Coordinates of C-alpha atoms in Angstrom, one line a residue:
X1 CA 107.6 206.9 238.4
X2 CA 109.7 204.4 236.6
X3 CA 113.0 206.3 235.7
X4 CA 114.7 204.6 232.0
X5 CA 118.2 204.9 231.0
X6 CA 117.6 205.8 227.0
X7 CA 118.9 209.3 226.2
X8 CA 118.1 208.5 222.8
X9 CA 114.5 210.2 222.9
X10 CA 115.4 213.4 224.7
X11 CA 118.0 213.8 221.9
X12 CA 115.3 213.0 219.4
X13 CA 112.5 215.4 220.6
X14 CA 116.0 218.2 221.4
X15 CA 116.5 217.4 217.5
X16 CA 113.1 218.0 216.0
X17 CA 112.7 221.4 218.2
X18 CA 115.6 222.8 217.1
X19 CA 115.0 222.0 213.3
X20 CA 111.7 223.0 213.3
X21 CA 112.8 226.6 213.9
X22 CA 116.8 226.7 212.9
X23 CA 115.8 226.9 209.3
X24 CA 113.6 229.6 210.2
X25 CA 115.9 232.0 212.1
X26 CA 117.9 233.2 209.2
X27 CA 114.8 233.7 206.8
X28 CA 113.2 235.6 209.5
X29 CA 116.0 238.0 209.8
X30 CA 116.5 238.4 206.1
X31 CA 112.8 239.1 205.9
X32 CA 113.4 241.9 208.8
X33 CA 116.3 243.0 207.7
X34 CA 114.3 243.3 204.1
X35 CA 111.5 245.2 204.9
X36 CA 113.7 247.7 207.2
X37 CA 116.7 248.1 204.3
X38 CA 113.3 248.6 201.4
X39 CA 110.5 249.9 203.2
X40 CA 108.4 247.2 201.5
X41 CA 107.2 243.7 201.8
X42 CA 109.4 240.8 201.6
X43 CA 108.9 238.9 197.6
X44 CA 107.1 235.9 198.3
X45 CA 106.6 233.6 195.3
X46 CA 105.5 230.2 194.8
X47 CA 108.3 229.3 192.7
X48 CA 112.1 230.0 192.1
X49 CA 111.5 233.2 189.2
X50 CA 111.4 236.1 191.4
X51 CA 115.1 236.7 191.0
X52 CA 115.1 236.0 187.6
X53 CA 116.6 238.6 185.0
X54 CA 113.3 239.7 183.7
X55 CA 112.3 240.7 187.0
X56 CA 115.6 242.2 188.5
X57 CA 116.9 245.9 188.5
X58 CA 120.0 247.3 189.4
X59 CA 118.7 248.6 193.0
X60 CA 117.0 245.4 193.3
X61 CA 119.9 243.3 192.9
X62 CA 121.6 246.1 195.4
X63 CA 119.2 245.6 197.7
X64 CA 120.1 241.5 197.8
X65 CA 123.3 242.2 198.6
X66 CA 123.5 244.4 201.0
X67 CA 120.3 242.3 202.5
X68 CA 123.1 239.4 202.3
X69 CA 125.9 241.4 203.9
X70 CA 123.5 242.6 207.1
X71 CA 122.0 239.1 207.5
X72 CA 125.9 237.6 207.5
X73 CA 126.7 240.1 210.0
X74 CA 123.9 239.7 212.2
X75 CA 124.9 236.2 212.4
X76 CA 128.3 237.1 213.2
X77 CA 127.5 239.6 216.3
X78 CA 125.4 236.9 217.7
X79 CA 128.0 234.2 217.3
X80 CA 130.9 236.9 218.7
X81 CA 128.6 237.7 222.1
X82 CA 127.2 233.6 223.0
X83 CA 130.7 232.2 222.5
X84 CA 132.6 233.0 225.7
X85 CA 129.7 232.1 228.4
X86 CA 129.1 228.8 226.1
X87 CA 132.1 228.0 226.3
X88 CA 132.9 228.6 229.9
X89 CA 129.3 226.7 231.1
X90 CA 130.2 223.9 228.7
X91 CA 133.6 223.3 230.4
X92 CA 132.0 224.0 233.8
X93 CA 129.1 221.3 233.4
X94 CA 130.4 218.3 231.4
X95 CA 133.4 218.2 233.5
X96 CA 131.5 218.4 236.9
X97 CA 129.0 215.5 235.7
X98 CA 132.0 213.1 236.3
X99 CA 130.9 214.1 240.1
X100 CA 127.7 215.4 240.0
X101 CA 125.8 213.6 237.2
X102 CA 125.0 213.9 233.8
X103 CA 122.0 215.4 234.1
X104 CA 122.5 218.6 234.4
X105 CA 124.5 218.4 231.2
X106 CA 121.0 217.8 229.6
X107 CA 118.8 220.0 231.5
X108 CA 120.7 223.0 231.4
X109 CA 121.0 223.3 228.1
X110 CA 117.4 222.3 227.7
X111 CA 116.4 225.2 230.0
X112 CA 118.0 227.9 227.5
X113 CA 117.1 227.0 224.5
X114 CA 113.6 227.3 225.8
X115 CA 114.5 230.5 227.4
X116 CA 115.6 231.5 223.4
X117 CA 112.8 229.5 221.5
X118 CA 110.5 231.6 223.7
X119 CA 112.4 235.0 223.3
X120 CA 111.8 234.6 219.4
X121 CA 108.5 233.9 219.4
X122 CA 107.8 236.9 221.6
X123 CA 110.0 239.3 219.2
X124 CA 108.0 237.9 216.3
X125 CA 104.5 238.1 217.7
X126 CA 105.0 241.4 219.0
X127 CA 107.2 242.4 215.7
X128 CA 110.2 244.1 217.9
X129 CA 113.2 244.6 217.3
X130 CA 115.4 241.7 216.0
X131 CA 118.4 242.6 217.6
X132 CA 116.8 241.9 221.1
X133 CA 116.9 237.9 219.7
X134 CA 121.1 238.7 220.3
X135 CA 120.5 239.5 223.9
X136 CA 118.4 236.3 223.7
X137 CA 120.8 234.0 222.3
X138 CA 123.4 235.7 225.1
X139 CA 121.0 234.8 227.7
X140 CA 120.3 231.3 226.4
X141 CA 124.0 230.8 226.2
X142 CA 124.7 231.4 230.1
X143 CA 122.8 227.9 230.5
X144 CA 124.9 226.1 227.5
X145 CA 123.9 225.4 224.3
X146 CA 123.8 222.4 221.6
X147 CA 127.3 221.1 222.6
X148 CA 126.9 220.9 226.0
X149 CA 123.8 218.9 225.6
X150 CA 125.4 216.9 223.2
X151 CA 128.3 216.4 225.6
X152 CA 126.1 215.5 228.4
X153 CA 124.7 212.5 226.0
X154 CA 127.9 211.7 224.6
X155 CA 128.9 211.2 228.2
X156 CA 126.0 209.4 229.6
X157 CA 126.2 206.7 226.7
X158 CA 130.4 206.1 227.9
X159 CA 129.0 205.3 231.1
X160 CA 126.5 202.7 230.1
X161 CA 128.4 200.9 227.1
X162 CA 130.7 197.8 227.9
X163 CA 132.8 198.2 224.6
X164 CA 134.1 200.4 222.0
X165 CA 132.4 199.0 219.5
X166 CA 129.1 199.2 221.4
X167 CA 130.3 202.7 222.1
X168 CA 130.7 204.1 218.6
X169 CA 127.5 202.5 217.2
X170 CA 125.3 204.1 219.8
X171 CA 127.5 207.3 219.7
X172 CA 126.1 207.0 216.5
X173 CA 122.9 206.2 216.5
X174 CA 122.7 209.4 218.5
X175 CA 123.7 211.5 215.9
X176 CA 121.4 209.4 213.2
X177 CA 118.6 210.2 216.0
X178 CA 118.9 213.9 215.3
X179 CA 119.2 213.6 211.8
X180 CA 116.1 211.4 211.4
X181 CA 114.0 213.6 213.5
X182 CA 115.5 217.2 212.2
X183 CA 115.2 216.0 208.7
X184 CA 111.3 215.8 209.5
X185 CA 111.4 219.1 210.7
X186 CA 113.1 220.5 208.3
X187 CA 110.4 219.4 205.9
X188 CA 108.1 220.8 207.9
X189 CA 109.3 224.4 208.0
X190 CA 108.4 225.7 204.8
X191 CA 104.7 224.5 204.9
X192 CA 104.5 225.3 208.6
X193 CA 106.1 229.0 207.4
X194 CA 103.8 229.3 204.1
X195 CA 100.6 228.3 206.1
X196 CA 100.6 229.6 209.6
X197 CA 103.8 232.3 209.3
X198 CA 106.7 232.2 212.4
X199 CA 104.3 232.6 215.5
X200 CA 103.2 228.4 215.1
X201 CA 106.6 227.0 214.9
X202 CA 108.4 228.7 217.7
X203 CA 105.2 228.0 219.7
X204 CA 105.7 224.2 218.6
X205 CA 108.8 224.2 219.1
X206 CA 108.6 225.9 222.4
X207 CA 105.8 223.0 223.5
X208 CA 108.1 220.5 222.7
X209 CA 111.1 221.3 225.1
X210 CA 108.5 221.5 227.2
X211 CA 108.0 217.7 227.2
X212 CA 111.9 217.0 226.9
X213 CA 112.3 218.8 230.3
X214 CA 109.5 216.9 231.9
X215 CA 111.3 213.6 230.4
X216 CA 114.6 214.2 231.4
X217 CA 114.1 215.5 235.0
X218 CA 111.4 213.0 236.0
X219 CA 111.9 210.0 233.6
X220 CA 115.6 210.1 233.1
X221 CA 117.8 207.9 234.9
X222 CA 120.9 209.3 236.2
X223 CA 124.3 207.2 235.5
X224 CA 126.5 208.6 237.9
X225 CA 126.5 208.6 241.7
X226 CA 127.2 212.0 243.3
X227 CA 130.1 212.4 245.4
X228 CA 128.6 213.5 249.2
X229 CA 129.8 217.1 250.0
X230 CA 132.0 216.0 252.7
X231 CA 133.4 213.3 250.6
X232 CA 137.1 215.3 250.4
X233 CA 140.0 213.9 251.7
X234 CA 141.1 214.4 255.4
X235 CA 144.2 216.5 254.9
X236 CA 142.4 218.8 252.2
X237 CA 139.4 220.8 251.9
X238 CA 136.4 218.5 250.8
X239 CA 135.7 220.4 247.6
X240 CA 139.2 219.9 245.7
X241 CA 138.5 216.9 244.2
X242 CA 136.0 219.0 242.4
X243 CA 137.8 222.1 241.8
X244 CA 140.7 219.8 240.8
X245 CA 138.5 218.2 238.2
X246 CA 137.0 221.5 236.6
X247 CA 140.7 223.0 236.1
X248 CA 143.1 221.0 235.4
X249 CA 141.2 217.3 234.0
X250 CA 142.4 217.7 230.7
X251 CA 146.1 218.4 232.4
X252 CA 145.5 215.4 234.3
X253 CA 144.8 213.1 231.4
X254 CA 147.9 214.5 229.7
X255 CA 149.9 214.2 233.0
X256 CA 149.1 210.3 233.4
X257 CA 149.3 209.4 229.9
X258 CA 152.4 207.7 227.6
X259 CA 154.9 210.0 225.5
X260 CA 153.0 208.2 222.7
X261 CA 149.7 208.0 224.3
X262 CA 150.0 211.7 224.3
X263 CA 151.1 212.4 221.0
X264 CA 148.2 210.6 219.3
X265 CA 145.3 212.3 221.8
X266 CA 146.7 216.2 221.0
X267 CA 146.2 214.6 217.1
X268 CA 143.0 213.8 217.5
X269 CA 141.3 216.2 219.3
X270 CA 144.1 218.6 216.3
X271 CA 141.5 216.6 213.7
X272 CA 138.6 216.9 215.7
X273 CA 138.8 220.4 216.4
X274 CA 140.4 221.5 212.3
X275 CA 137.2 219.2 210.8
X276 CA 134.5 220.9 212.9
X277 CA 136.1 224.5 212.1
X278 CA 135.7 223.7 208.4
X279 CA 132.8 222.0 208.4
X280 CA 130.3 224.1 210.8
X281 CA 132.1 227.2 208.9
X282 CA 130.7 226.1 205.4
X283 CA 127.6 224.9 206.1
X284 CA 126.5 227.8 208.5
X285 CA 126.3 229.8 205.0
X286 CA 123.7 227.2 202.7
X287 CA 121.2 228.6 203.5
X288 CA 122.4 232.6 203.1
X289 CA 123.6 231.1 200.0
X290 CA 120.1 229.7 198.8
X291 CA 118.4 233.2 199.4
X292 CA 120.7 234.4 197.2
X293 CA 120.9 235.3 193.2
X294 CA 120.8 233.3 191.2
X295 CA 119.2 230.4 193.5
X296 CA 116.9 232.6 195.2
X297 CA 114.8 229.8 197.2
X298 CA 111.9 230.1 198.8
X299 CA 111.3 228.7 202.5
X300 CA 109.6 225.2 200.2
X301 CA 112.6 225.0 198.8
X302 CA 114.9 225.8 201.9
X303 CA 113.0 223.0 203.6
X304 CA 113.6 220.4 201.3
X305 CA 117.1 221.6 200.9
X306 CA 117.6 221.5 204.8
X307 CA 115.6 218.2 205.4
X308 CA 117.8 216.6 202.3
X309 CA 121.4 217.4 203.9
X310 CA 120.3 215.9 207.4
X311 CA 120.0 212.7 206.0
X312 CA 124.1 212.8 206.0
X313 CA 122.8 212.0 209.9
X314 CA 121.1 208.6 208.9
X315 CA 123.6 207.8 206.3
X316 CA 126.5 208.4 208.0
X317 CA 125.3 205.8 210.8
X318 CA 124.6 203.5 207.9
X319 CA 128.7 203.9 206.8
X320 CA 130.2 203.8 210.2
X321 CA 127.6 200.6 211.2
X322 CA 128.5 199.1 207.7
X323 CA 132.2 200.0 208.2
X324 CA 132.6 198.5 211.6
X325 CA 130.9 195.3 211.0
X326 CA 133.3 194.9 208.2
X327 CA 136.4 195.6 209.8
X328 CA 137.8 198.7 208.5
X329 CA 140.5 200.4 209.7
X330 CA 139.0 203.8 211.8
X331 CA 141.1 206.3 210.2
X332 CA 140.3 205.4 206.6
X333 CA 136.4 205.7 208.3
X334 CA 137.2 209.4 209.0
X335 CA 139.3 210.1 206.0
X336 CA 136.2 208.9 204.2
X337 CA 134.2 211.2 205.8
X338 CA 136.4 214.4 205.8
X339 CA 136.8 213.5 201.6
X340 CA 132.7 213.5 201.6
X341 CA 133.0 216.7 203.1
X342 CA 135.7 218.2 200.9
X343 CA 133.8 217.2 198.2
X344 CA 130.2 219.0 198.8
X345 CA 131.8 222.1 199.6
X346 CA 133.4 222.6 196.5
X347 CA 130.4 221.4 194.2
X348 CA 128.3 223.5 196.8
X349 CA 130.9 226.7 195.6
X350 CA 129.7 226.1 192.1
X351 CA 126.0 225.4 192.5
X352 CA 123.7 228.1 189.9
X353 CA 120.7 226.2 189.8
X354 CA 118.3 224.4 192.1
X355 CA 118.9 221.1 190.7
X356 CA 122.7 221.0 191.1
X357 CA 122.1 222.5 194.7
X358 CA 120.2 219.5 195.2
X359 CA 122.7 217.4 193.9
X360 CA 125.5 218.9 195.8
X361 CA 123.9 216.8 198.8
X362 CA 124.7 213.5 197.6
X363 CA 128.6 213.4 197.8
X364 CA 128.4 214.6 201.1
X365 CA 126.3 211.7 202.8
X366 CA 128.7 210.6 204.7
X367 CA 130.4 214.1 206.2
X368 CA 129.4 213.3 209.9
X369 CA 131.7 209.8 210.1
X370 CA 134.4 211.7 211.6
X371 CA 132.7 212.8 214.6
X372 CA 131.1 209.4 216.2
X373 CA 134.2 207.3 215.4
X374 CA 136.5 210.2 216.7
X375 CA 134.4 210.6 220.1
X376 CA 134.9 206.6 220.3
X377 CA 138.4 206.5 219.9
X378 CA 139.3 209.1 222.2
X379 CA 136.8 208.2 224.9
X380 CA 138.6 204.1 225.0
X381 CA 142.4 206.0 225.2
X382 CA 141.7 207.6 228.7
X383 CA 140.1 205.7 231.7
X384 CA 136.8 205.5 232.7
X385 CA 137.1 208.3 235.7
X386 CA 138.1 210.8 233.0
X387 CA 135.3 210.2 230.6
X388 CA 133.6 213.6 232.2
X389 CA 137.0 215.6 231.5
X390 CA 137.5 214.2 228.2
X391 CA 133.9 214.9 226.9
X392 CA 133.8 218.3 228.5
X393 CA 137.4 219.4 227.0
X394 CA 135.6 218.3 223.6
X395 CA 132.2 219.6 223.9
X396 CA 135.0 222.8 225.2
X397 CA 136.6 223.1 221.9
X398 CA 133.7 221.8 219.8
X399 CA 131.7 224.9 220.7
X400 CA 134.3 227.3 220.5
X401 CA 135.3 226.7 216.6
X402 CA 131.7 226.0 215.4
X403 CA 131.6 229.4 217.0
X404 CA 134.6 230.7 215.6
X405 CA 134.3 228.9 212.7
X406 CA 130.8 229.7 212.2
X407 CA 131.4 233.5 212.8
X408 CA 134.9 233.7 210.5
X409 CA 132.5 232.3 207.7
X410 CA 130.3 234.9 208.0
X411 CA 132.8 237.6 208.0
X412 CA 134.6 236.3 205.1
X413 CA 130.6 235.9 203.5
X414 CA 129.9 239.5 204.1
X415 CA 133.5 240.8 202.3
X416 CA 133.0 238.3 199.3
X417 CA 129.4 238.4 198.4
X418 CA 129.8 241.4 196.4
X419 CA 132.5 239.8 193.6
X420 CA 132.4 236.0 194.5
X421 CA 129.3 234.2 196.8
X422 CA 131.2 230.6 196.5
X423 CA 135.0 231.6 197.2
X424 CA 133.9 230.6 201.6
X425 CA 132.8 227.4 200.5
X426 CA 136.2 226.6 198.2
X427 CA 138.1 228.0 201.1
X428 CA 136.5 225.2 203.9
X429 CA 136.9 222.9 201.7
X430 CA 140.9 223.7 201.6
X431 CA 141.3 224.1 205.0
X432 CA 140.3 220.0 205.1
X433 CA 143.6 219.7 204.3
X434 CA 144.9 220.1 207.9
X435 CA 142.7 217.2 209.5
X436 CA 143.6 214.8 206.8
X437 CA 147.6 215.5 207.1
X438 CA 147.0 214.7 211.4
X439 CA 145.3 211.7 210.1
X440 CA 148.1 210.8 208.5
X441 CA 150.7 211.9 211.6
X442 CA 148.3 209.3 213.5
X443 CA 148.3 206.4 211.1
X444 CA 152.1 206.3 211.1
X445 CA 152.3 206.3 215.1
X446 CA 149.6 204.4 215.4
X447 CA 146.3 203.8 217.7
X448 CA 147.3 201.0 219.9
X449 CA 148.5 203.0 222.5
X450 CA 146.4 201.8 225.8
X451 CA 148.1 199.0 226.1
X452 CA 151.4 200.8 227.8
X453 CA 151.0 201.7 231.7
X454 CA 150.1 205.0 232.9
X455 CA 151.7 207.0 235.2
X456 CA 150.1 206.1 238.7
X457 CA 147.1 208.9 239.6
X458 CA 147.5 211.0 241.9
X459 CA 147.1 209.5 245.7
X460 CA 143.3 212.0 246.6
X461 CA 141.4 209.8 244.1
X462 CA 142.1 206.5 245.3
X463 CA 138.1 206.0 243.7
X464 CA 139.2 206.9 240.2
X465 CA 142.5 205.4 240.4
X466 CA 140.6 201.9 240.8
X467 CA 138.4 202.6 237.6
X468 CA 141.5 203.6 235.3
X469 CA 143.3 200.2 236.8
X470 CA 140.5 198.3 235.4
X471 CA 140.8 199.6 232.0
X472 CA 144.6 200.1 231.5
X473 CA 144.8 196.9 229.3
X474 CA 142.0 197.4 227.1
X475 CA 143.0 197.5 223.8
X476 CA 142.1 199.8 221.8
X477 CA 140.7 198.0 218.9
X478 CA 139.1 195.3 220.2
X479 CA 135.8 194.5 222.1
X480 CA 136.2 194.7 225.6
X481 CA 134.7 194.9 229.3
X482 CA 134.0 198.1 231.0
X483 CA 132.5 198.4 234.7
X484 CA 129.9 200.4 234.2
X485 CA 128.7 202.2 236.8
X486 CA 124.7 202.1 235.6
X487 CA 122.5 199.7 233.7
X488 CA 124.4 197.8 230.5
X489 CA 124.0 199.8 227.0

């Protein structure tokens, strides 16, 4: 069978999956959570009145917040038990696909969210208990999750692209892929939900991993040659290259580097890591927020809403394609896209009616900038035989604070529901504040910083030491030429 080197459609297919049944997770807990809390049917209603204040009583406006408080938290126990054995496989696998390919990066993962999609759309056929879907998303988390995937591709496309130009436009395109093809979901959802209920999605969804698996272990070219088990040095036990790699890469990329070098990666991955807290941690509550008075939307509307913000996917490419093309500067591209951002969420922390929720979308269509043009910049600072390292250390913290992030949200949800719904969304948007002063530590330093010599690597890796030399004097802001080690980009 003819193996390709495009990533792009397992990410595309990995996209529409997840969509089809992300949106669907929370509502089917509130609806759960509902039932068990009232002892009657979930309100279902073609249109946005069944919260209005004709039909509302005390108790029935009780009953939505404490509904909102027990969804938030449900949310937040499942966030609290995935995070550790995420993070731990994430570290684990990206780092060891410098050595032993990328594909396991993107079959793992692939392998447990199956494992979950199927676990859901047992506990909803069956109608048992929803708490099981924790021990679910535990078990699905042992294999990696989103990030992991995501660093797998993230990695795969460094090894195939020649320049960083090349490299942030199909970084990218990667993350226009899954909003193109989640936004389609998305839409999807509600109808899906109002015509056929929960079982037919997951079981979609389910069917459709299916295929990505088959795709990625048969059709999937792999980019990186595995080292042979004896491959070790003769003074040393074969496997430390490997062991070497796993615990201390990101110690090793620190070790080798400039003073300056240094000072302007720890920045970086400081406005990486800051943005992705904020960001994950207010948008993990829209959709709580939607089922909520006064908005109280209905899964229609809850598609829309959810297919409408992924197109922040597609037109964010369109702003960093536009962007590089015209020559601007990269940290005014993620200062852009951190202000986009900053923006939404405090419109969002005002939004009482479905039109301005709507319209809260459109200042924020350029809020994933950052995260292409960041993974671009940090992946031409450090060699090519660290790409693995680098991409696992930021997949690493990636997953922990939308973890964190997502899970401090919640709990800060839960406690302010009651008196204030919007006061999480005002206080992301604040904490933006910490990215965009780094940004401004890294423009004064500056990001021409490969360009000064590295400190010689360490004398076992004679193999990677070669593949740094060759890209030492690449600069850092201009198109250059990297060895690839599989097909061109």
């Amino acid at each position: 069978m003819k193996r390709l080197y495009l990533v792009e459609p397992v990410v595309a297919l990995y996209a529409f999956s997840s969509f089809l049944i992300y949106p669907l997770v929370q509502q089917y807990v509130y609806r759960r959570i509902w039932e068990q809390l009232t002892h009657t049917p979930y309100p279902v209603s073609d249109n946005t009145s069944r919260c209005a204040p004709s039909n509302i009583s005390s108790n029935h406006t009780d009953f939505h917040k404490d509904v909102q408080k027990q969804a938030s938290l449900f949310s937040l126990y499942s966030e609290l038990l995935t995070t550790a054995p995420s993070l731990v496989v994430t570290l684990v696998l990206v780092a060891y696909s410098d050595r032993g390919g990328r594909k396991i990066t993107i079959i793992m993962p692939l392998i447990g969210t199956l494992i979950y999609t199927t676990t859901f759309l047992i506990v909803s056929f069956f109608e048992l208990n929803i708490y099981l879907l924790i021990g679910a998303s535990f078990l699905s988390s042992l294999f990696g999750g989103i990030i992991t995937f995501l660093g797998g591709c993230f990695a795969y496309i460094a090894d195939l692209c020649h320049d960083d130009r090349q490299k942030t436009l199909r970084m990218a395109g990667v993350d226009m892929m899954i909003g193109l093809l989640s936004g389609v979901a998305a839409i999807s959802t509600g109808y899906f939900l109002r015509a056929a209920g929960f079982n037919w999605p997951f079981l979609t969804s389910a069917l459709c991993q299916c295929l990505i698996l088959i795709y990625a272990v048969f059709i999937l070219e792999e980019t990186v040659k595995k080292t042979p088990v004896d491959g070790g040095t003769l003074d040393g036990p074969p496997q430390r290259p490997t062991l070497r790699q796993l615990v201390f890469g990101l110690c090793q990329i620190f070790a080798r580097a400039s003073s300056r070098c240094k000072r302007v990666l720890a920045l970086l991955m400081i406005i990486f890591t800051s943005f992705t807290f904020a960001y994950i941690g207010g948008i993990s509550l829209v959709t709580l927020y939607e089922l909520n008075e006064p908005l109280c939307w209905t899964e229609i509307l809850i598609g829309y809403g959810s297919a409408l913000s992924t197109t922040v996917f597609l037109t964010s490419f369109a702003g960093v394609s536009v962007f590089t093309y015209c020559g601007v500067p990269r940290l005014l591209i993620v200062t852009l896209g951190i202000l986009s951002v900053a923006s939404g969420l405090i419109l969002v922390a005002f939004a009482k009616t479905t039109v301005l929720m709507f319209v809260v979308r459109i200042p924020m269509l350029l809020s994933i900038m950052p995260f292409p043009v960041l993974r671009s910049v940090m992946s031409k600072i450090v060699s090519k035989s660290e790409q693995g390292a680098l991409f696992a250390y930021l997949s690493f913290l990636e997953s922990l604070f939308n973890n964190v992030g997502s899970a401090v949200f919640n709990s800060i949800y839960a406690a302010t529901v009651g008196w204030y719904p919007g006061f999480a969304f005002l206080l992301a948007a604040g904490l933006l504040v910490i990215p965009l002063a780094a940004l401004g530590a890294v423009a004064l330093i500056g990001l021409d910083v490969t360009t000064e010599p590295r400190k010689a690597e360490d004398p076992t890796s004679e193999e990677d030491g070669r593949a740094e030399n060759d890209n030492d004097t690449s600069p850092l802001l201009n198109p250059s030429s990297i060895n690839g080690s599989a097909a061109p980009c």
